[in-house]
Each structure stands twice: as structure tokens, then as C-alpha cells.
Short mmCIF file of C-alpha atoms and ligand atoms in Angstrom, two decimals:
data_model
loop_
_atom_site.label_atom_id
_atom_site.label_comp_id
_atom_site.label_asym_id
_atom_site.label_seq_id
_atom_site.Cartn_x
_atom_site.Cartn_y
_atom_site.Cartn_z
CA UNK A 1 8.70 28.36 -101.21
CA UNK A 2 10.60 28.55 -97.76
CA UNK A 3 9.46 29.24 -94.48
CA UNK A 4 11.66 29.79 -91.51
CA UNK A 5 11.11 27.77 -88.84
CA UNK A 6 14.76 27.31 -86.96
CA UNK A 7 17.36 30.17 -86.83
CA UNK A 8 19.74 27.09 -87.90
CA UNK A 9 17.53 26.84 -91.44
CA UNK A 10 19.32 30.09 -92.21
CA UNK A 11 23.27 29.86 -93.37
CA UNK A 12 25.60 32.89 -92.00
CA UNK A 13 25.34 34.11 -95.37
CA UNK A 14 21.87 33.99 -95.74
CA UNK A 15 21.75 36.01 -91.98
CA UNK A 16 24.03 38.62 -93.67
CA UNK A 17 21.69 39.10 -96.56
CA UNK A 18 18.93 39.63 -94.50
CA UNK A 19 20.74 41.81 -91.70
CA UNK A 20 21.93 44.01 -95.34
CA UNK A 21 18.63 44.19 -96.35
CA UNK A 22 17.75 45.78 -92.65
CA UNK A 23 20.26 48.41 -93.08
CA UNK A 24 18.82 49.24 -95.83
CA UNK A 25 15.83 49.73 -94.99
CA UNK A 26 16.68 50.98 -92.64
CA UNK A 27 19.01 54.28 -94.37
CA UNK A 28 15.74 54.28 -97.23
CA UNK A 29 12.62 53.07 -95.62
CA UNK A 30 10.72 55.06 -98.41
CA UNK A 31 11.89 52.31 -101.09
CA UNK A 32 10.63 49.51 -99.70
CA UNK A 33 6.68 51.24 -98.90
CA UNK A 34 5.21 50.05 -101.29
CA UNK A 35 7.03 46.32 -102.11
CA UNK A 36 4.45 44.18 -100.51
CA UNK A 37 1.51 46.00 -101.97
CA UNK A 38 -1.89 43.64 -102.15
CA UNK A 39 0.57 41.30 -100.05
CA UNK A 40 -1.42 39.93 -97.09
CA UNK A 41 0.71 38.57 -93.94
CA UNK A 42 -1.44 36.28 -91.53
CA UNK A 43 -0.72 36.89 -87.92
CA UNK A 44 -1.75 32.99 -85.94
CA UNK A 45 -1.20 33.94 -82.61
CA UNK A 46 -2.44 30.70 -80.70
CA UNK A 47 -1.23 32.35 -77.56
CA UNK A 48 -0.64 36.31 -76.71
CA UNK A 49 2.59 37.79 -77.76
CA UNK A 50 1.31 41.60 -77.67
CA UNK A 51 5.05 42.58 -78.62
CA UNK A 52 5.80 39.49 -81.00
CA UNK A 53 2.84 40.30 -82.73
CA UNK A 54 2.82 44.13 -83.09
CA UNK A 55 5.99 43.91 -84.70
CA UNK A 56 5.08 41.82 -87.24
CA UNK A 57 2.03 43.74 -87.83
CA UNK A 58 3.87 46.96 -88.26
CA UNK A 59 6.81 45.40 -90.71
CA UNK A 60 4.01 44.26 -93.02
CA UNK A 61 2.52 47.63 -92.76
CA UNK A 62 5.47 49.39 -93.59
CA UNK A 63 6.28 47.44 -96.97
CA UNK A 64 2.69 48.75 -97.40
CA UNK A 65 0.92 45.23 -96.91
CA UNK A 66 -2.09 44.20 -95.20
CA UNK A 67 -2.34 41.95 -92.19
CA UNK A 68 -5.29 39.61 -90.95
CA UNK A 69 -5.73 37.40 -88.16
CA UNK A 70 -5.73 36.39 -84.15
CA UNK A 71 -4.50 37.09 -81.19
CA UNK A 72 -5.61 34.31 -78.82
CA UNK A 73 -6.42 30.61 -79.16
CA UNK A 74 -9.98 31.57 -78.11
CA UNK A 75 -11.00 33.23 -80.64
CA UNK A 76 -9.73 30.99 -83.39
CA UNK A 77 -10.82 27.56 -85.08
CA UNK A 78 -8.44 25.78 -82.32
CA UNK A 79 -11.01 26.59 -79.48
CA UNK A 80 -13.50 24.19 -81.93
CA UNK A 81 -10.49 21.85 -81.70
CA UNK A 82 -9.38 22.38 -85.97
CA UNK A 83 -5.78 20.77 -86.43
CA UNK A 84 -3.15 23.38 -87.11
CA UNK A 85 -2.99 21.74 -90.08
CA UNK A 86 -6.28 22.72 -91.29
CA UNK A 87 -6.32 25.93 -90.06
CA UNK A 88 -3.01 27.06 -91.91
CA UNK A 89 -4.59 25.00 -95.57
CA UNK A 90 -7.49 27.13 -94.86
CA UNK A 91 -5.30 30.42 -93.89
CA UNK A 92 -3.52 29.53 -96.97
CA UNK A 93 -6.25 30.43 -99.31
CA UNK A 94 -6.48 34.21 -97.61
CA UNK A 95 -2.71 34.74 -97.15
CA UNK A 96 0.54 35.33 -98.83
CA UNK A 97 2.69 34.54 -95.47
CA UNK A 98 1.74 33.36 -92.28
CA UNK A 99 3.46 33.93 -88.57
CA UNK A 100 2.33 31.64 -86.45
CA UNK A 101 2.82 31.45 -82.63
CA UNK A 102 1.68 28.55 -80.77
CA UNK A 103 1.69 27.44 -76.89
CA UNK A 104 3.21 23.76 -78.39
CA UNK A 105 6.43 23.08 -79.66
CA UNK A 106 6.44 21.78 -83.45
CA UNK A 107 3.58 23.57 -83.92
CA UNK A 108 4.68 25.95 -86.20
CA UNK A 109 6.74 23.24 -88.24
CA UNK A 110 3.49 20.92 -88.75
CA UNK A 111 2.07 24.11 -90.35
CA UNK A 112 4.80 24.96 -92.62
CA UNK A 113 4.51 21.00 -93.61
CA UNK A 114 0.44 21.65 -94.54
CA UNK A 115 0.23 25.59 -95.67
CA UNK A 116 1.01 26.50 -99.37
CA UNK A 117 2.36 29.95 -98.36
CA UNK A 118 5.72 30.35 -96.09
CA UNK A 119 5.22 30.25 -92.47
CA UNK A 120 6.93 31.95 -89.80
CA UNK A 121 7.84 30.57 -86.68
CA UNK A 122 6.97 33.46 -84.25
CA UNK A 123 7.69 31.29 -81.40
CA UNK A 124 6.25 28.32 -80.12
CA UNK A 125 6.43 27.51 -76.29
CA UNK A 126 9.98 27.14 -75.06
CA UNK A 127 11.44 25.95 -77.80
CA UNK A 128 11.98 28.18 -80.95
CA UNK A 129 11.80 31.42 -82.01
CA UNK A 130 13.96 32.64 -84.84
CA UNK A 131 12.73 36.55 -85.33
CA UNK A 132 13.82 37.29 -82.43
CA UNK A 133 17.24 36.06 -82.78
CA UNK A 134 17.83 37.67 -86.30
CA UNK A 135 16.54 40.27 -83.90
CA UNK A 136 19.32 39.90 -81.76
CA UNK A 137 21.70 40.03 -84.27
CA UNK A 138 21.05 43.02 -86.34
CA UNK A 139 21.21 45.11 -83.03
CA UNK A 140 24.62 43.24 -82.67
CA UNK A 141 26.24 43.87 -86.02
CA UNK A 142 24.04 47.78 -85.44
CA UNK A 143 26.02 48.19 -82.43
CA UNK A 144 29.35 46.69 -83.11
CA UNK A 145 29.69 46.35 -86.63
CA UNK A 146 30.14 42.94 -86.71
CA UNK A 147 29.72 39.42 -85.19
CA UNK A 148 32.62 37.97 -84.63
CA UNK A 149 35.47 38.74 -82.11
CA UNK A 150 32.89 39.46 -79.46
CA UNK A 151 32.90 38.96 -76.16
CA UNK A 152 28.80 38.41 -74.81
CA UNK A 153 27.94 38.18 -71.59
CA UNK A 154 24.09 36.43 -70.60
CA UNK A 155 22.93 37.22 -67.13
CA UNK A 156 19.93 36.28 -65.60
CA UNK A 157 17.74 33.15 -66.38
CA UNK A 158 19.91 31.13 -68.61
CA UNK A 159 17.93 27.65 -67.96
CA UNK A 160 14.42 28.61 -69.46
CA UNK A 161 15.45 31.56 -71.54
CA UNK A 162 15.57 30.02 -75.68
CA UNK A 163 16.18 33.70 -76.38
CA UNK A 164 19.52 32.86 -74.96
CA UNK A 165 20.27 29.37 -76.00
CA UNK A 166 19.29 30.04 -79.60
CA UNK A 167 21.42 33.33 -79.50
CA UNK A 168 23.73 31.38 -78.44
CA UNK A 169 23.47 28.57 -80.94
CA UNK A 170 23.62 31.33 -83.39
CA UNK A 171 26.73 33.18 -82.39
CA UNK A 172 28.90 29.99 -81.99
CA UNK A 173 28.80 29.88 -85.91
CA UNK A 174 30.75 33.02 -85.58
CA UNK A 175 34.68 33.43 -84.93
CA UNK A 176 36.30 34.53 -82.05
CA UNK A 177 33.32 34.36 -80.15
CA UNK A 178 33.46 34.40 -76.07
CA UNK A 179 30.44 33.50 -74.17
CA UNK A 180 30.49 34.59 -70.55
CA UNK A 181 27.12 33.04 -68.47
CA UNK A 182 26.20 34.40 -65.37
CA UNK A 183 23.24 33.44 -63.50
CA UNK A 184 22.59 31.70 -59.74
CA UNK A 185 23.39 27.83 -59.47
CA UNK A 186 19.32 27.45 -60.09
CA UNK A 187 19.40 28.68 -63.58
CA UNK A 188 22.40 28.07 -65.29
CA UNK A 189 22.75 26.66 -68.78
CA UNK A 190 21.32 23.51 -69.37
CA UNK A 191 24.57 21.21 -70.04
CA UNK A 192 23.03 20.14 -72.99
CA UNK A 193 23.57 23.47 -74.61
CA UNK A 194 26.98 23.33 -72.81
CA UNK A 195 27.73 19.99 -74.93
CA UNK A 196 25.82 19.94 -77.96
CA UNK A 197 26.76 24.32 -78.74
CA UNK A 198 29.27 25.57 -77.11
CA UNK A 199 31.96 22.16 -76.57
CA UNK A 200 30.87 21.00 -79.83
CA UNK A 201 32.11 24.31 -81.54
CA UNK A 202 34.96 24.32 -79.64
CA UNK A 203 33.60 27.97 -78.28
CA UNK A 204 35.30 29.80 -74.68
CA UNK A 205 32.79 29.89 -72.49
CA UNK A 206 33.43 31.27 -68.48
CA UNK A 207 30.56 30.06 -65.75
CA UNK A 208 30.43 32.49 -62.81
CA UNK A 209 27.67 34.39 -60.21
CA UNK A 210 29.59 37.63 -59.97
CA UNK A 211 28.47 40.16 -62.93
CA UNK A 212 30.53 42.33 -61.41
CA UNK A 213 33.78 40.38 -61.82
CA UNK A 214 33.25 39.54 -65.17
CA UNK A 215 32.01 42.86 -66.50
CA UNK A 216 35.02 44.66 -67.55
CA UNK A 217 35.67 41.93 -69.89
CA UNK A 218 32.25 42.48 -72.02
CA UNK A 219 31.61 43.49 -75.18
CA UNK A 220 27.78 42.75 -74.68
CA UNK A 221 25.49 42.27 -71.78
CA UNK A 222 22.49 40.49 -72.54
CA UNK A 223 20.12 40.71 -69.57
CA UNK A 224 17.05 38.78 -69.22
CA UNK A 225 13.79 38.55 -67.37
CA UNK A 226 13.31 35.51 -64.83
CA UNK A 227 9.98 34.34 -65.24
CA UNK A 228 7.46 33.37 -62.51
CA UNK A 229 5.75 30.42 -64.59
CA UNK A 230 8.77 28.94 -64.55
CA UNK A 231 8.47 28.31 -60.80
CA UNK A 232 6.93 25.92 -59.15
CA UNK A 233 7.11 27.91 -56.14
CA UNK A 234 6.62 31.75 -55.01
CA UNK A 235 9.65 31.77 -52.60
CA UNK A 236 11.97 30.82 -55.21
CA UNK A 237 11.26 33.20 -57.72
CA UNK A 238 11.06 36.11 -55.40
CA UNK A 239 15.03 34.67 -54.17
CA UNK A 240 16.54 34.34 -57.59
CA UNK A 241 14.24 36.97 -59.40
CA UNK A 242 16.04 39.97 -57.36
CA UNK A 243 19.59 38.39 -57.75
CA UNK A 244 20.76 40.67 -60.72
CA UNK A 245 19.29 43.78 -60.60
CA UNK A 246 21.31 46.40 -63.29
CA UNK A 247 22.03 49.72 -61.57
CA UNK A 248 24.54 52.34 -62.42
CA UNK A 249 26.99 51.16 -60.31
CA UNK A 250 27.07 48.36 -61.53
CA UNK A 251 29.00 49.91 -65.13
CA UNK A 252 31.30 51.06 -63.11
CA UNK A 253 34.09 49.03 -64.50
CA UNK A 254 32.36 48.25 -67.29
CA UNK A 255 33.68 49.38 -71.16
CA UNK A 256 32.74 52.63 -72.73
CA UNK A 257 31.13 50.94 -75.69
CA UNK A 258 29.09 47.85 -73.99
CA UNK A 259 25.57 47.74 -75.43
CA UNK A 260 23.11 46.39 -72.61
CA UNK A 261 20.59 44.18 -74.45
CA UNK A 262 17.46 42.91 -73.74
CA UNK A 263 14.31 41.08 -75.29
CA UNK A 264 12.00 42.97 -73.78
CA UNK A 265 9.53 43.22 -71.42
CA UNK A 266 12.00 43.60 -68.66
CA UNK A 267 10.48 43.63 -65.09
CA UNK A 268 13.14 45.60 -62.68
CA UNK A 269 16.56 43.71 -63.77
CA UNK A 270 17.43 47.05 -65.80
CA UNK A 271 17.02 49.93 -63.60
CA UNK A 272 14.89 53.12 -65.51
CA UNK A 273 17.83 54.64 -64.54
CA UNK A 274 19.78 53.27 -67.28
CA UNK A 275 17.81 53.47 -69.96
CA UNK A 276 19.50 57.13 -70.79
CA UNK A 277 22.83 55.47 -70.76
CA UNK A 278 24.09 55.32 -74.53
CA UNK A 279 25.14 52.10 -73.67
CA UNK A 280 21.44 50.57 -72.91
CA UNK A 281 20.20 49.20 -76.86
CA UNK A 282 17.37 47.29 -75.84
CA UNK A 283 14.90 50.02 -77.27
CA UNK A 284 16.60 49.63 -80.42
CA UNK A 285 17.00 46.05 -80.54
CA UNK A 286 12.51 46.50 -80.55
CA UNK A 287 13.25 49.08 -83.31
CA UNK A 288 15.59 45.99 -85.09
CA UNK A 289 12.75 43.55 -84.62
CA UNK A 290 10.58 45.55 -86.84
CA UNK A 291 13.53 45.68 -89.31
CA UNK A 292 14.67 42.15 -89.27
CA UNK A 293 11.09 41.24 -89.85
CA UNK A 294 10.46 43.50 -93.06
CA UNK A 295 13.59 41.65 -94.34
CA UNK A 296 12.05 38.16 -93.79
CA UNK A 297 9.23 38.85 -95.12
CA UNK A 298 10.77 40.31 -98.53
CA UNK A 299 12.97 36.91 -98.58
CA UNK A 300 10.43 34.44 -97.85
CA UNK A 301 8.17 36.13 -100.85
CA UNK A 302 10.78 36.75 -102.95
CA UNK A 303 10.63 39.54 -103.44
CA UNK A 304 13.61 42.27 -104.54
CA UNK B 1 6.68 -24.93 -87.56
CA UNK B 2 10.05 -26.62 -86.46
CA UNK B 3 11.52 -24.43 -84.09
CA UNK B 4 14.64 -25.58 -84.91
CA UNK B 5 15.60 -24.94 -88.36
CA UNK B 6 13.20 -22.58 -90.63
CA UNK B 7 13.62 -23.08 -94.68
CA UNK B 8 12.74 -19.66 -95.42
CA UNK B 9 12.58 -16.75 -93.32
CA UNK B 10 14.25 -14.68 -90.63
CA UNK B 11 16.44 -15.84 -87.32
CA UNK B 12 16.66 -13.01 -85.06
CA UNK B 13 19.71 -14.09 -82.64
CA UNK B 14 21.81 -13.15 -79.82
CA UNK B 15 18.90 -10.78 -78.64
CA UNK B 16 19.92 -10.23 -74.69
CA UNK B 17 17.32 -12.20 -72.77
CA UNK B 18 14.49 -10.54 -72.06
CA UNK B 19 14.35 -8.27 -74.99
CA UNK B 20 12.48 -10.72 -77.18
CA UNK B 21 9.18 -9.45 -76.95
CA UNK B 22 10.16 -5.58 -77.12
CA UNK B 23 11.56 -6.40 -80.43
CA UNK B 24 8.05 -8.40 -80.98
CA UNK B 25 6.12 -5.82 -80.24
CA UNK B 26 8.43 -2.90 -82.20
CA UNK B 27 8.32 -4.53 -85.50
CA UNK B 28 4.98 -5.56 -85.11
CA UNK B 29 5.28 -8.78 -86.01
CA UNK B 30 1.82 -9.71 -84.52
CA UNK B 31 0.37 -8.62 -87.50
CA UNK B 32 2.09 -11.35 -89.91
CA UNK B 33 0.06 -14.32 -91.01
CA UNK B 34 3.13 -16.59 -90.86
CA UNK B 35 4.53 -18.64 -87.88
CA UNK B 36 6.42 -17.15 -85.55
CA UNK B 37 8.88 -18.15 -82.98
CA UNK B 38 9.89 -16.25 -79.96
CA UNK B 39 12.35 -18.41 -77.53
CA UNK B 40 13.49 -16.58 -74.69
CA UNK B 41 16.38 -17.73 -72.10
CA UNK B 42 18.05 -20.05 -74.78
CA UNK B 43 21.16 -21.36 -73.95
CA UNK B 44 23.97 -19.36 -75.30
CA UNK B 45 28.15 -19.85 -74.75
CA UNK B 46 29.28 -16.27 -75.05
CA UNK B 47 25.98 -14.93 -73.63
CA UNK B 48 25.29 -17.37 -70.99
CA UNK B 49 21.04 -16.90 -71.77
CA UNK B 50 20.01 -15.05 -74.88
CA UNK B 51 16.60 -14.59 -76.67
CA UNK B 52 15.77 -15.67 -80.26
CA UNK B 53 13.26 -14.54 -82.85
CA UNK B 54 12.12 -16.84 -86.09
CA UNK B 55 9.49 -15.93 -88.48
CA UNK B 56 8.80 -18.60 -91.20
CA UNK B 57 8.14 -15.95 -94.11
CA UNK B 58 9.32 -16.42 -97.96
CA UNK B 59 8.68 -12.39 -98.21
CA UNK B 60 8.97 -10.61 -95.34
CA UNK B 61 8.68 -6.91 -95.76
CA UNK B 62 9.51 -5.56 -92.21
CA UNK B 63 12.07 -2.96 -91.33
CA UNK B 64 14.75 -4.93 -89.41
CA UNK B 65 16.98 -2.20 -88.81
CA UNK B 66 14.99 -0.51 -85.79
CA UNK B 67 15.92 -3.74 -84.29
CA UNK B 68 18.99 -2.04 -83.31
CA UNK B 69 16.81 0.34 -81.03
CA UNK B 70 16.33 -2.08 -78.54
CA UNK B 71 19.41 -4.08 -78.56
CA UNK B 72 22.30 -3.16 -80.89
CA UNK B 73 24.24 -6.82 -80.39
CA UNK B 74 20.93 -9.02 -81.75
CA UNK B 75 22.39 -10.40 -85.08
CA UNK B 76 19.70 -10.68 -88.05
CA UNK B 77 20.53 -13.53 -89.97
CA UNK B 78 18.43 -14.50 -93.56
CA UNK B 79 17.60 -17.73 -94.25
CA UNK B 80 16.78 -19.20 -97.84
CA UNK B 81 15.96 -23.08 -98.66
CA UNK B 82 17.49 -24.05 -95.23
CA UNK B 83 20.71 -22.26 -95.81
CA UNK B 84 21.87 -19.24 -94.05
CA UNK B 85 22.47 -16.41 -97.18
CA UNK B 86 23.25 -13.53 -95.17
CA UNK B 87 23.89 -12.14 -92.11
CA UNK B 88 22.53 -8.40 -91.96
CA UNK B 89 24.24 -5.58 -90.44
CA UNK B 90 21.96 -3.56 -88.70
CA UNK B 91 22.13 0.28 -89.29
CA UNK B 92 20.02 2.58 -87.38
CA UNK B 93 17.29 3.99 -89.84
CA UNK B 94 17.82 7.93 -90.50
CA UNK B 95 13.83 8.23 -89.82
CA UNK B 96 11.50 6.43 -87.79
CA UNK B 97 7.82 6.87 -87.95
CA UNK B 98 5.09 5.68 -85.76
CA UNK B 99 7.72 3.23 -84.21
CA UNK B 100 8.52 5.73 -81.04
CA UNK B 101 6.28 7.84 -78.94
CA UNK B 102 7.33 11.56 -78.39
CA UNK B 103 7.01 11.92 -74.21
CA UNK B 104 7.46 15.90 -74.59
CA UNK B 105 4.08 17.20 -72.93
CA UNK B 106 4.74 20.23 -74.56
CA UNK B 107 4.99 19.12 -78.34
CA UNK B 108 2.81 19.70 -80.51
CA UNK B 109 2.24 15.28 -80.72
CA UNK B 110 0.34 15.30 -77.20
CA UNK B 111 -2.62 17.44 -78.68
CA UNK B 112 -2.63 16.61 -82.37
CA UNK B 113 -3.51 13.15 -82.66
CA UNK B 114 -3.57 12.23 -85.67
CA UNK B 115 0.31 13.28 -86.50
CA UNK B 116 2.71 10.96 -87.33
CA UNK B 117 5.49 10.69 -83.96
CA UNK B 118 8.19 11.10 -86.14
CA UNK B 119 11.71 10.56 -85.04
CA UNK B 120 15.50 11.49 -86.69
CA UNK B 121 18.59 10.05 -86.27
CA UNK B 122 20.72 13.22 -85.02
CA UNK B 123 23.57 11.53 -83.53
CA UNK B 124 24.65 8.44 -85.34
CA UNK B 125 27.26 7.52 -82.90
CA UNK B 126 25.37 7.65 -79.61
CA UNK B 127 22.22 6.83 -81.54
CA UNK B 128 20.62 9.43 -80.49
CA UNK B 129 16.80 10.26 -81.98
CA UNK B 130 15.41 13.48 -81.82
CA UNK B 131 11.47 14.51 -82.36
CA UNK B 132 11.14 16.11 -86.03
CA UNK B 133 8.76 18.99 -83.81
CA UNK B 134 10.25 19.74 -80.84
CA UNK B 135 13.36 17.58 -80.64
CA UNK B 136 13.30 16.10 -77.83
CA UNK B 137 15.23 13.37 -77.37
CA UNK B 138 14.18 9.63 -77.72
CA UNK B 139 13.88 7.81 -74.67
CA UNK B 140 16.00 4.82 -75.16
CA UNK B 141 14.67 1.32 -74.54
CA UNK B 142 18.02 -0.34 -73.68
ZN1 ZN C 401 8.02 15.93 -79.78
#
């Protein structure tokens, strides 16, 4: 019994399998509605992922399962102060897989340690959160056709974001791999992802503040959302929030076949405008979340 | 006890001075039932001061090797019948638990008390230790 926990759990080939399986699903949804039949996926949300946890929902739906659980600490056996530990033994007994979500970081790993069913890691704080990479990268390989020989831009809040450092972790296990990081002086990448990812693996990497300069170069853009808890205070945010705003003008110079990505919600760093563009995936990297997610859950219960 | 020579036991040496009773307190070694000697600001010719450690034990079941947490130079030397038998190379232990206290506020450890703080060896040439939850590093003592 496996759980996944870490994108790194997962070998490349083992992220091709699963990224196959998509596809498949993808081109034949109607053979896979009924393969988790009397299958029940628990859905531990210890804090509110509305998106996180809809997708989830729906990919057990689709392989016709059922799904059972909560959406916010209060209203689970934490607020009585149960260990996660408990509550996944318990959860155990009325599921066949868990996702679990959780404000603290470890959490999910200390319940994969006590549950007899496999647990997914649907995030927990700022540290991992492995769907949404293998997210990530089936909208990659869907776009491009592969993950190697790529050139990826990440724009934005690269400090906070662990969408982008574990993307990033991920994709340096890839050849030919450029990674071009663009954000203000406040949020660049922590140099610890610097040394321990990208030096480590010997991977090109380019620092800069100008998109613009840097954008005819890109294979991918991967924009991202700079988040006001993050803060510590208002007049900061509202300075560094605004800093890259994608507009049309802005693709100017850019390739024909970029793909804009994004995890989603954005606030106003992709203009509506763009989302008509061709070039703008991030609707269908949601629509690859769902996919992904059907695919895990078919490994992790082994089942064909 | 002579604090001189022990027949049996262990003579923690060449700790830097001042480190003695970090190493004391890491392994613990209030909890034995046997004598123990901590001398701190010994003389020493290559060190100028140093700190040393003897506990008069026949069996001593203690994990030296996290010794090397706090000061990688101490030298762990095993004594039998008065005679030195041999001089232990200390290795940094792959796992360490309950010996270090994850600082992350945001792990999982600072609400969940009763888990074990459970610490891996990730780097073995800058000794680095990582939490098993939410790998943060160590904070080193030295
Ligand atoms: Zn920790």
C-alpha cells in the first residue's frame, strides 16, 4: 500500500505512467466509469481548499466512486483536539483512500504513517503538495508533448509559491530543461532552492525583473498569484502585487506556441483579456487536475 | 570514583571547552546510575583548554555517535580493565529521535505532542538534519 506524499516519492517513470493513464482517460473516459465502483475516497480537508477539494471529489466521481468527508477543521474531530493520527485510524475503517489537507506541514505524512488505506497529500501549509504538480505536468506534456527541452519561465511570487519550487524540483529531473525566474528583488527564489535544485542538477537558470526581456525566449509562462497573508504589511503587497500584470501587449514578442499557465485562482495578474488567447492553458491545466487525480487514485488502489 | 583513570567505562575527550555539559545533557547521561565525571577547562597541548567526559559503566548502552552533533573533534575512547581497547570513530547517526527539537512553527510537531521530533541525516557532508515532516533544517548546536 503506497500513498503519495512528496512529488519526489514518484520516479519519472512512474510520472509517465500516471500522465499515460490521463491521456487515456482522457481519449475514453467511458472505460474507466465504473473502475472504482463501491470505492470510497475520504476528502480531510483540515483547512478550505474549495478548488483542491472539488477536484478530487469529481475524479472519484467519475471512476464512479463515492466520496465522504470535511471541509474545515471546525467541523471535524480536530476542533475536539483528536490527533491526526486517530482521526485517519478511524477514517481508515470508512475509506478506501484518503486526501488529506492540513494547515501544518507533516501533517499529511504522520497520517500516511497511522492510516491502513493510502493517503494523499492534498497539500499541507507551505510546504507540499504533489497533485498539483502532476497537475502541472500533464498540462505540460498536453501542451508540448513532452518535458524535456523546455524552456519555463515563473513570474510572480517565487519566494512563497511551493507550486513553483516543487514544479521546479520536478522539472530539473528532466533534460534540457531552462528555468527562467522573474519576480521583484522581494520575492525571488529562496537560494536554497537555488542550491539544493537547480545548482545541484547542474540546471540553466536566468534571474531577471523584466518579463518582457525574457519573453521571447519561453516555451512556458507560469504566472502566479502574490498572496496578501504572506505580508506582514498592506503597503507592500499592494507595491509588489501590481508588478506583473499579463496584458496583451505584453505577447507581443512572445512565441506562437507559449502556453500561459497558472494554478488557479488568479486575482488580476492574467488579464480576462487573455483568457481567449489559444495560448492561455490555465483552464485546462483545472481540467488536468481532475485527470491527474483519477490516475492517482487508480495507482494508489491498484487498480487496472 | 578516581577521576583519573576509570577501569571500565567511557572517556569522552578533546570535547572543546564548554561543550561538556551539552553533550551531558544530549545523551542523557543524568539518567545512569553509575559515576560520572564531567571536567571542564582541562589542560590540553594542542587545544590549549578542553572538556572531558568519564562514565564508570561495565555496560553502557548509550548512542555515542550524536556526540558528533555538538562537537565533531571530541574523541570517544573505550576503556576495559584499565586499558584503552578502542578509540571510536564517530559517525553521524542516519536518524535521530527525540534527541533534537523541530523549531518549524508550522510543522505538524508544534501541535501534536505526543510525536516523536524525528530528524534525518540528508546531507552527510555538511551534516545537515532535516525534520522527517516538514524538513526543516536542524538548528546546529556548534
Ligand atoms: Zn518539523
Amino acid at each position: 500500500m503506497r500513498s503519495l506524499i512528496d512529488i519526489l516519492e514518484l520516479s519519472t517513470q512512474e510520472i509517465d505512467e500516471l500522465i499515460a493513464t490521463a491521456n487515456d482517460i482522457i481519449e475514453h473516459p467511458e472505460a474507466y466509469r465504473e473502475k472504482c465502483r463501491y470505492k470510497k475516497l475520504a476528502t480531510l480537508f483540515f483547512e478550505p481548499s474549495t478548488r483542491t477539494r472539488l477536484s478530487f471529489e469529481a475524479a472519484m466521481y467519475e471512476l464512479g466512486g463515492q466520496v465522504l468527508g470535511f471541509s474545515e477543521a471546525q467541523s471535524s474531530s480536530a476542533a475536539k483536539g483528536e490527533s491526526v493520527a486517530d482521526t485517519v485510524r478511524t477514517v481508515s475503517c470508512y475509506a478506501d483512500i484518503i486526501a488529506m489537507r492540513h494547515p501544518k506541514e507533516g501533517a499529511p505524512l504522520v497520517a500516511s504513517m497511522a492510516a491502513s488505506v493510502p493517503v494523499i497529500n492534498a497539500g499541507d501549509g507551505g510546504h507540499n503538495h504533489p497533485t498539483q504538480t502532476l497537475t502541472d505536468l500533464l498540462t505540460i506534456t498536453r501542451e508540448k508533448g513532452r518535458l524535456n527541452n523546455l524552456s519555463v519561465g515563473f513570474c510572480g511570487d517565487l519566494k512563497f509559491g511551493r507550486t513553483v519550487h516543487s514544479l521546479i524540483t520536478a522539472l530539473s529531473r528532466y533534460e534540457g530543461i531552462k528555468i527562467v525566474l522573474i519576480s521583484p528583488d522581494e520575492l525571488k527564489l529562496p537560494s536554497y532552492v537555488k542550491k539544493d535544485v537547480l545548482k545541484k542538477k547542474g540546471i540553466t537558470y536566468v534571474q531577471t525583473r523584466d518579463l518582457e526581456a525574457v519573453m521571447p525566449e519561453l516555451d512556458i509562462l507560469y504566472m502566479t498569484r502574490v498572496q496578501k497573508e504572506r505580508f506582514f504589511n498592506e503597503e507592500d503587497y499592494l507595491r509588489l502585487k501590481d508588478m506583473y500584470i499579463l496584458t496583451p501587449d505584453k505577447l507581443h514578442n512572445a512565441k506562437s506556441d507559449l502556453s500561459i499557465m497558472h494554478p488557479l485562482p488568479r486575482v488580476n495578474e492574467i488579464h480576462t483579456s487573455i483568457d481567449a488567447d489559444p495560448r492561455a492553458c490555465y483552464f485546462r491545466q483545472a481540467l488536468c487536475g481532475k485527470y491527474i487525480r483519477m490516475a492517482l487514485i487508480l495507482k494508489l488502489l491498484e487498480i487496472e | 570514583m578516581n577521576i583519573d583513570s576509570i577501569q571500565n567505562g567511557v572517556v569522552i575527550d578533546h570535547i572543546k571547552a564548554g561543550k561538556s555539559m551539552e553533550i551531558y545533557n544530549l545523551l542523557q547521561l543524568y539518567n545512569l546510575d553509575c559515576p560520572v565525571a564531567l571536567i571542564t577547562n582541562a589542560h590540553s597541548g594542542k587545544m590549549g583548554a578542553k572538556d572531558i567526559i568519564k562514565i564508570d559503566s561495565e555496560n553502557l548502552d548509550i548512542d555515542l555517535d550524536v556526540i558528533g552533533l555538538i562537537d565533531p573533534n571530541a574523541t570517544v575512547n573505550i576503556i576495559r580493565h584499565g586499558q584503552l581497547v578502542e578509540k571510536k570513530a564517530l559517525t553521524l547517526p542516519l536518524e535521530l529521535r527525540d534527541v533534537l527539537k523541530c523549531k518549524n512553527p508550522r510543522c505538524i510537531t508544534s501541535v501534536e505532542q505526543d510525536l516523536s521530533h524525528v530528524f534525518r541525516l540528508t546531507d552527510k557532508q555538511s551534516g545537515t538534519y532535516r525534520c522527517l515532516y516538514c524538513e526543516a533544517k536542524a538548528e546546529r548546536r556548534n
